[in-house]
Short mmCIF file of C-alpha atoms and ligand atoms in Angstrom, two decimals:
data_model
loop_
_atom_site.label_atom_id
_atom_site.label_comp_id
_atom_site.label_asym_id
_atom_site.label_seq_id
_atom_site.Cartn_x
_atom_site.Cartn_y
_atom_site.Cartn_z
CA MET A 1 76.61 -110.02 -119.92
CA ILE A 2 78.06 -106.72 -119.09
CA PRO A 3 76.52 -104.04 -118.38
CA GLN A 4 76.55 -100.92 -119.71
CA LYS A 5 78.72 -98.25 -117.83
CA PHE A 6 77.10 -96.67 -114.72
CA GLU A 7 78.70 -94.39 -112.55
CA TYR A 8 79.07 -95.20 -109.30
CA SER A 9 78.45 -93.29 -105.86
CA ALA A 10 78.06 -95.05 -101.83
CA PRO A 11 77.13 -91.63 -100.06
CA THR A 12 77.27 -92.14 -96.86
CA SER A 13 73.90 -90.23 -95.52
CA LEU A 14 70.45 -90.30 -96.68
CA GLU A 15 70.03 -86.91 -97.58
CA ASP A 16 73.14 -87.19 -100.00
CA ALA A 17 71.61 -90.74 -101.19
CA LEU A 18 67.93 -89.14 -101.93
CA GLU A 19 69.54 -86.30 -104.14
CA LEU A 20 71.22 -88.24 -106.06
CA LEU A 21 68.23 -90.16 -106.81
CA ALA A 22 66.37 -86.95 -106.92
CA GLN A 23 69.73 -86.51 -109.90
CA GLY A 24 67.48 -89.69 -111.28
CA ALA A 25 70.54 -91.95 -109.75
CA LYS A 26 68.91 -96.23 -109.18
CA PRO A 27 69.26 -96.99 -105.89
CA LEU A 28 71.86 -100.77 -105.23
CA ALA A 29 70.69 -102.65 -102.63
CA GLY A 30 71.51 -106.36 -102.39
CA GLY A 31 72.31 -106.02 -105.72
CA MET A 32 70.38 -109.97 -106.45
CA SER A 33 68.22 -108.95 -108.52
CA LEU A 34 69.47 -105.46 -110.07
CA ILE A 35 73.08 -106.66 -110.98
CA PRO A 36 71.37 -109.39 -113.49
CA LEU A 37 69.36 -107.11 -115.13
CA MET A 38 71.76 -104.75 -115.42
CA LYS A 39 74.22 -107.95 -116.56
CA LEU A 40 72.06 -108.25 -119.18
CA ARG A 41 71.30 -104.55 -120.21
CA LEU A 42 67.41 -104.95 -119.32
CA ALA A 43 68.12 -102.38 -116.85
CA THR A 44 70.20 -99.79 -117.88
CA PRO A 45 71.14 -97.09 -115.31
CA GLU A 46 73.80 -94.14 -115.70
CA ARG A 47 74.50 -93.07 -112.69
CA VAL A 48 73.63 -96.08 -109.55
CA VAL A 49 73.30 -95.12 -105.92
CA ASP A 50 74.63 -97.62 -103.30
CA LEU A 51 73.03 -97.52 -99.91
CA ASN A 52 74.72 -100.76 -97.86
CA ARG A 53 77.58 -97.57 -96.78
CA ILE A 54 73.79 -95.19 -95.37
CA PRO A 55 73.80 -95.63 -91.11
CA GLY A 56 70.49 -97.00 -89.26
CA LEU A 57 68.87 -98.07 -93.12
CA ASP A 58 69.32 -101.68 -91.80
CA ARG A 59 68.01 -101.12 -88.10
CA ILE A 60 65.30 -103.60 -86.30
CA SER A 61 63.41 -101.93 -83.73
CA GLU A 62 59.82 -101.87 -81.87
CA HIS A 63 58.23 -98.85 -80.53
CA GLY A 64 54.29 -98.63 -80.73
CA GLY A 65 52.95 -102.39 -80.79
CA ARG A 66 54.86 -102.57 -84.49
CA LEU A 67 58.32 -103.49 -85.76
CA HIS A 68 60.23 -101.30 -87.54
CA ILE A 69 62.45 -103.17 -90.08
CA GLY A 70 65.20 -101.28 -91.88
CA ALA A 71 64.88 -101.20 -95.96
CA LEU A 72 68.47 -102.68 -95.82
CA ALA A 73 67.85 -105.37 -93.19
CA THR A 74 69.54 -109.09 -94.82
CA HIS A 75 66.60 -111.45 -95.35
CA TYR A 76 68.85 -114.02 -93.17
CA GLU A 77 69.10 -110.77 -90.45
CA ILE A 78 65.63 -110.88 -90.33
CA GLU A 79 65.72 -114.86 -89.79
CA SER A 80 67.66 -114.93 -86.59
CA SER A 81 66.30 -111.45 -85.32
CA PRO A 82 65.78 -112.69 -82.07
CA LEU A 83 63.37 -109.12 -81.50
CA ILE A 84 61.90 -110.85 -85.47
CA ARG A 85 61.62 -114.21 -84.30
CA SER A 86 59.79 -113.39 -80.95
CA ARG A 87 58.04 -110.10 -82.09
CA CYS A 88 56.36 -111.21 -85.42
CA PRO A 89 56.96 -115.35 -85.94
CA LEU A 90 56.08 -115.00 -89.21
CA LEU A 91 58.53 -112.85 -91.20
CA ALA A 92 61.34 -115.03 -89.78
CA GLU A 93 60.43 -117.91 -90.93
CA THR A 94 59.25 -116.55 -94.83
CA ALA A 95 62.55 -114.87 -94.87
CA ALA A 96 64.52 -118.26 -93.77
CA ARG A 97 62.64 -120.03 -96.67
CA ILE A 98 64.09 -117.57 -99.56
CA GLY A 99 66.23 -118.75 -101.55
CA ASP A 100 69.60 -120.56 -100.26
CA LEU A 101 72.45 -118.85 -97.91
CA GLN A 102 74.47 -116.60 -99.67
CA VAL A 103 71.17 -114.82 -100.83
CA ARG A 104 69.73 -114.55 -97.66
CA ASN A 105 73.15 -113.04 -96.07
CA VAL A 106 73.53 -110.29 -98.80
CA GLY A 107 69.95 -110.20 -100.42
CA THR A 108 67.16 -107.81 -98.71
CA ILE A 109 63.85 -107.02 -97.92
CA GLY A 110 63.70 -103.08 -99.11
CA GLY A 111 64.91 -104.55 -102.65
CA SER A 112 62.85 -107.81 -102.49
CA VAL A 113 59.72 -105.74 -101.73
CA VAL A 114 60.69 -102.90 -105.17
CA HIS A 115 61.91 -105.92 -107.31
CA ALA A 116 58.25 -107.54 -107.04
CA ASP A 117 58.82 -111.13 -108.28
CA PRO A 118 55.60 -112.70 -108.28
CA ALA A 119 57.13 -115.54 -107.27
CA ALA A 120 59.11 -113.80 -104.33
CA ASP A 121 58.17 -115.29 -100.32
CA TYR A 122 58.43 -111.67 -98.28
CA PRO A 123 54.58 -110.63 -100.16
CA ALA A 124 52.62 -113.13 -98.65
CA ALA A 125 53.25 -113.00 -95.01
CA LEU A 126 54.10 -109.45 -95.64
CA LEU A 127 49.91 -108.84 -96.69
CA ALA A 128 48.45 -111.42 -93.91
CA LEU A 129 50.57 -109.04 -91.71
CA GLU A 130 49.17 -105.53 -92.99
CA ALA A 131 52.56 -104.95 -93.44
CA GLN A 132 52.91 -101.01 -94.39
CA VAL A 133 55.55 -99.64 -96.61
CA HIS A 134 57.83 -96.69 -95.48
CA ILE A 135 59.08 -94.11 -99.28
CA VAL A 136 61.08 -91.05 -98.33
CA SER A 137 62.07 -88.67 -101.16
CA ARG A 138 64.46 -85.14 -101.46
CA ASP A 139 60.81 -83.47 -100.98
CA SER A 140 58.04 -86.04 -99.61
CA ASP A 141 57.71 -88.69 -96.62
CA ARG A 142 54.52 -91.33 -96.83
CA THR A 143 53.43 -94.92 -95.27
CA MET A 144 51.46 -97.00 -97.68
CA LEU A 145 49.68 -100.00 -97.13
CA ILE A 146 51.79 -103.74 -98.83
CA ASP A 147 48.46 -104.64 -101.08
CA GLU A 148 48.26 -100.49 -102.61
CA PHE A 149 52.74 -100.11 -102.89
CA SER A 150 52.20 -103.92 -104.71
CA VAL A 151 50.21 -103.19 -108.40
CA ASP A 152 51.50 -105.66 -110.60
CA ALA A 153 54.54 -108.28 -111.41
CA LEU A 154 57.39 -105.79 -111.21
CA ILE A 155 55.51 -103.28 -110.50
CA THR A 156 55.16 -101.14 -107.43
CA ALA A 157 53.51 -97.35 -106.59
CA LEU A 158 57.82 -96.52 -106.00
CA GLY A 159 58.46 -93.35 -107.62
CA PRO A 160 61.66 -92.81 -109.49
CA SER A 161 63.49 -90.88 -107.41
CA GLU A 162 62.04 -92.31 -104.25
CA LEU A 163 63.47 -94.67 -101.40
CA VAL A 164 61.91 -97.19 -98.89
CA THR A 165 63.44 -97.18 -95.45
CA GLU A 166 61.05 -98.92 -93.52
CA ILE A 167 59.16 -102.11 -93.51
CA ILE A 168 55.84 -101.97 -90.95
CA VAL A 169 54.63 -104.75 -89.20
CA PRO A 170 53.17 -105.56 -86.27
CA SER A 171 54.23 -107.14 -83.26
CA GLU A 172 52.26 -110.27 -82.98
CA GLU A 173 49.18 -110.79 -80.68
CA PRO A 174 50.04 -113.41 -77.83
CA GLY A 175 48.11 -116.71 -78.92
CA THR A 176 47.80 -115.84 -82.59
CA GLY A 177 49.31 -118.77 -85.12
CA VAL A 178 51.26 -118.33 -87.87
CA SER A 179 52.53 -121.00 -90.56
CA TYR A 180 54.59 -119.75 -94.11
CA GLN A 181 54.40 -123.21 -96.32
CA LYS A 182 55.97 -123.17 -99.96
CA MET A 183 56.29 -125.40 -103.41
CA LYS A 184 59.84 -123.73 -103.99
CA GLN A 185 60.91 -124.04 -107.46
CA PRO A 186 64.00 -126.52 -106.75
CA ALA A 187 66.75 -124.88 -108.56
CA SER A 188 66.30 -120.44 -107.93
CA GLY A 189 63.81 -121.28 -104.10
CA PHE A 190 61.51 -119.14 -106.15
CA ALA A 191 57.51 -119.94 -104.72
CA ILE A 192 56.10 -122.25 -107.25
CA VAL A 193 52.96 -120.97 -104.59
CA GLY A 194 53.46 -119.76 -101.24
CA VAL A 195 51.09 -119.34 -98.73
CA ALA A 196 50.99 -117.50 -95.02
CA ALA A 197 48.40 -117.65 -92.54
CA ARG A 198 47.53 -115.70 -89.18
CA VAL A 199 45.13 -116.93 -86.92
CA ARG A 200 43.90 -116.66 -83.84
CA LYS A 201 40.82 -118.60 -82.16
CA GLN A 202 38.84 -118.27 -79.01
CA ASN A 203 36.21 -120.05 -77.35
CA GLY A 204 37.37 -123.12 -79.71
CA LYS A 205 35.90 -120.44 -82.52
CA VAL A 206 38.57 -119.26 -84.43
CA THR A 207 38.38 -115.43 -84.66
CA PHE A 208 41.09 -113.66 -86.85
CA ALA A 209 42.60 -114.99 -90.62
CA ARG A 210 44.79 -113.57 -93.08
CA VAL A 211 46.14 -115.58 -95.66
CA GLY A 212 48.64 -114.31 -98.10
CA VAL A 213 49.08 -115.78 -101.40
CA THR A 214 52.39 -115.54 -103.63
CA GLY A 215 53.82 -117.27 -106.36
CA LEU A 216 49.56 -118.32 -107.82
CA GLY A 217 48.21 -114.78 -110.01
CA ALA A 218 50.09 -111.88 -111.80
CA LYS A 219 51.30 -109.83 -107.76
CA ALA A 220 50.11 -111.87 -104.44
CA PHE A 221 47.48 -111.46 -102.75
CA ARG A 222 45.64 -110.90 -99.62
CA ALA A 223 42.67 -114.62 -100.17
CA ALA A 224 39.82 -112.91 -98.40
CA LYS A 225 37.41 -115.33 -99.41
CA VAL A 226 39.82 -118.58 -97.53
CA GLU A 227 39.71 -115.81 -94.69
CA GLU A 228 36.15 -114.94 -94.77
CA LEU A 229 34.68 -119.00 -94.75
CA LEU A 230 37.23 -119.96 -91.75
CA VAL A 231 36.47 -117.25 -88.97
CA GLY A 232 33.36 -118.02 -86.87
CA THR A 233 34.23 -122.19 -87.86
CA ALA A 234 35.61 -124.82 -85.13
CA GLY A 235 39.00 -124.79 -87.60
CA GLY A 236 39.00 -128.58 -88.43
CA ASP A 237 39.99 -130.13 -91.07
CA GLU A 238 36.49 -130.23 -92.65
CA GLU A 239 36.07 -126.92 -92.47
CA ILE A 240 39.86 -126.22 -93.60
CA ARG A 241 39.60 -128.05 -96.85
CA LYS A 242 36.63 -126.10 -97.71
CA ALA A 243 37.76 -123.03 -97.16
CA ALA A 244 41.76 -123.53 -98.87
CA ALA A 245 39.17 -124.53 -101.95
CA ALA A 246 38.36 -121.13 -102.48
CA VAL A 247 41.70 -119.94 -102.92
CA ALA A 248 41.47 -119.51 -106.47
CA ASP A 249 38.62 -118.02 -107.19
CA GLY A 250 38.89 -114.99 -109.34
CA VAL A 251 42.72 -115.28 -109.87
CA GLU A 252 44.45 -116.10 -113.18
CA ALA A 253 46.64 -118.56 -112.52
CA ASN A 254 50.30 -118.51 -114.12
CA SER A 255 51.80 -120.60 -115.81
CA ASP A 256 55.37 -121.32 -116.93
CA LEU A 257 57.86 -123.63 -117.84
CA HIS A 258 57.63 -124.13 -113.96
CA ALA A 259 54.28 -125.32 -113.26
CA SER A 260 50.89 -125.11 -115.26
CA ALA A 261 47.97 -122.90 -114.14
CA GLU A 262 46.22 -126.19 -113.02
CA TYR A 263 48.94 -127.33 -111.48
CA ARG A 264 49.44 -123.80 -109.28
CA THR A 265 45.65 -123.77 -108.15
CA HIS A 266 46.05 -127.72 -107.33
CA LEU A 267 49.13 -126.32 -105.24
CA ALA A 268 47.15 -123.26 -103.97
CA THR A 269 44.78 -125.65 -102.31
CA VAL A 270 47.24 -127.53 -100.42
CA TYR A 271 49.32 -124.85 -99.60
CA THR A 272 46.60 -123.02 -98.20
CA ALA A 273 45.39 -126.24 -96.26
CA ARG A 274 48.83 -126.58 -94.67
CA ALA A 275 48.83 -123.36 -93.13
CA LEU A 276 46.06 -122.89 -91.67
CA LYS A 277 46.43 -126.02 -90.22
CA ALA A 278 49.75 -125.45 -89.02
CA ALA A 279 49.27 -122.09 -87.89
CA LEU A 280 45.20 -123.25 -86.54
CA ALA A 281 47.67 -125.74 -84.76
CA GLN A 282 49.71 -122.86 -82.50
CA ALA A 283 47.28 -120.52 -82.04
CA SER A 284 45.43 -120.50 -78.54
P1 LIG B 1 69.00 -104.97 -105.63
O1 LIG B 1 68.96 -106.57 -106.35
O2 LIG B 1 70.08 -105.04 -105.27
O3 LIG B 1 67.53 -103.91 -105.80
C1 LIG B 1 66.38 -104.92 -106.32
C2 LIG B 1 65.55 -103.56 -107.22
O4 LIG B 1 65.51 -102.85 -105.81
C3 LIG B 1 66.33 -102.57 -107.35
O5 LIG B 1 65.15 -102.04 -109.28
C4 LIG B 1 66.43 -101.50 -106.80
O6 LIG B 1 66.80 -100.60 -107.49
C5 LIG B 1 65.87 -101.57 -106.01
N1 LIG B 1 66.03 -100.79 -104.22
C6 LIG B 1 66.23 -101.74 -103.58
N2 LIG B 1 66.54 -101.39 -102.37
C7 LIG B 1 65.01 -100.53 -102.11
C8 LIG B 1 65.18 -99.36 -101.19
N3 LIG B 1 65.29 -99.04 -100.65
N4 LIG B 1 64.07 -98.17 -101.58
C9 LIG B 1 64.44 -98.38 -102.91
N5 LIG B 1 63.89 -98.75 -104.32
C10 LIG B 1 65.30 -100.41 -103.38
N6 LIG B 1 63.62 -114.51 -103.85
C11 LIG B 1 62.62 -114.73 -102.73
O7 LIG B 1 61.93 -114.28 -102.25
N7 LIG B 1 62.38 -116.10 -102.65
C12 LIG B 1 63.10 -116.96 -103.36
O8 LIG B 1 63.45 -118.45 -103.76
C13 LIG B 1 64.50 -116.57 -103.64
N8 LIG B 1 65.69 -117.32 -104.93
C14 LIG B 1 66.39 -116.13 -105.42
C15 LIG B 1 67.99 -117.22 -105.39
C16 LIG B 1 68.38 -116.60 -105.92
C17 LIG B 1 70.22 -117.37 -106.91
C18 LIG B 1 68.93 -115.01 -107.00
C19 LIG B 1 69.73 -114.23 -107.23
C20 LIG B 1 67.79 -114.30 -105.73
C21 LIG B 1 67.21 -114.83 -105.24
N9 LIG B 1 66.02 -114.06 -104.59
C22 LIG B 1 64.58 -115.31 -103.81
C23 LIG B 1 65.31 -113.06 -104.16
C24 LIG B 1 66.35 -111.75 -103.67
O9 LIG B 1 65.35 -112.33 -102.52
C25 LIG B 1 66.79 -110.86 -103.67
O10 LIG B 1 67.22 -110.24 -102.58
C26 LIG B 1 65.69 -109.54 -104.37
O11 LIG B 1 64.70 -110.26 -105.31
C27 LIG B 1 66.03 -108.16 -103.76
O12 LIG B 1 67.29 -107.60 -103.57
P2 LIG B 1 68.22 -107.40 -103.38
O13 LIG B 1 68.47 -106.55 -101.97
O14 LIG B 1 68.98 -107.91 -104.46
O15 LIG B 1 67.78 -105.49 -104.15
#
């Protein structure tokens, strides 16, 4: 339970951090996932670069119709930010459902998306929001969609010397209904299944639906079939039920000591219907 010896740096500028990353250092944000892995010696970095002293990396701002959320923003800062609560309530609602207060006080959105746990909560909401991830290194600067960023369980498209600096989400259009519903693992709070829904209605018909699902498969995914079945309907109970029944189509469901594949698939159907119902009740 003692990590391998490592060199620790806590730079106060992004440039210095990127230089250390280029030399092979491993970033440390909240340490909620990295430190346990180091203690178990599943991760054995020789150099660790602590990002917490870099000013501005936790900034939350709005420009160009989008919210820019610094990678170092903690789950608690996201759940309690007046800007996120009013302009992107789905993300605030999702952050508030992560772990417990201790975890939310320290864990960061950047650390969560890079760790890419298949049971993490943010990916469901970020997929429904069609979020982007801003990535920099000493020599490059790029932005990619969350769907392309997340490759598989615990695997992302991030290069070894790259840093996530921001998560970018849309400032929500008025009238959009949103909801995040999850069945949590009782000890850790991780999602056995979690479903995020964003919907809009016009003249009594659903005109827009985005559904992100976490916990069910090896990585979180957009439930395109559910969205397709819902759009154009009145969004009544029967239509929600039919759409939700398609959530696991083509997905190989996870099976572990917390839930069998069959039970997870059942939960995904139930929680998709709940998320859609709650989101549609808000949509105007
Ligand atoms: P760290 O542990 O510091 O880093 C994680 C990984 O990301 C490391 O590989 C690190 O090098 C890399 N990294 C960190 N920041 C960056 C960056 N900006 N750019 C590039 N790489 C970076 N999560 C949930 O979603 N739902 C839960 O219910 C939940 N419950 C939890 C309960 C417990 C008891 C614990 C310990 C964790 C739980 N988590 C849960 C995970 C938690 O949300 C973590 O905060 C998160 O997975 C990692 O964030 P972190 O800031 O601690 O990252």
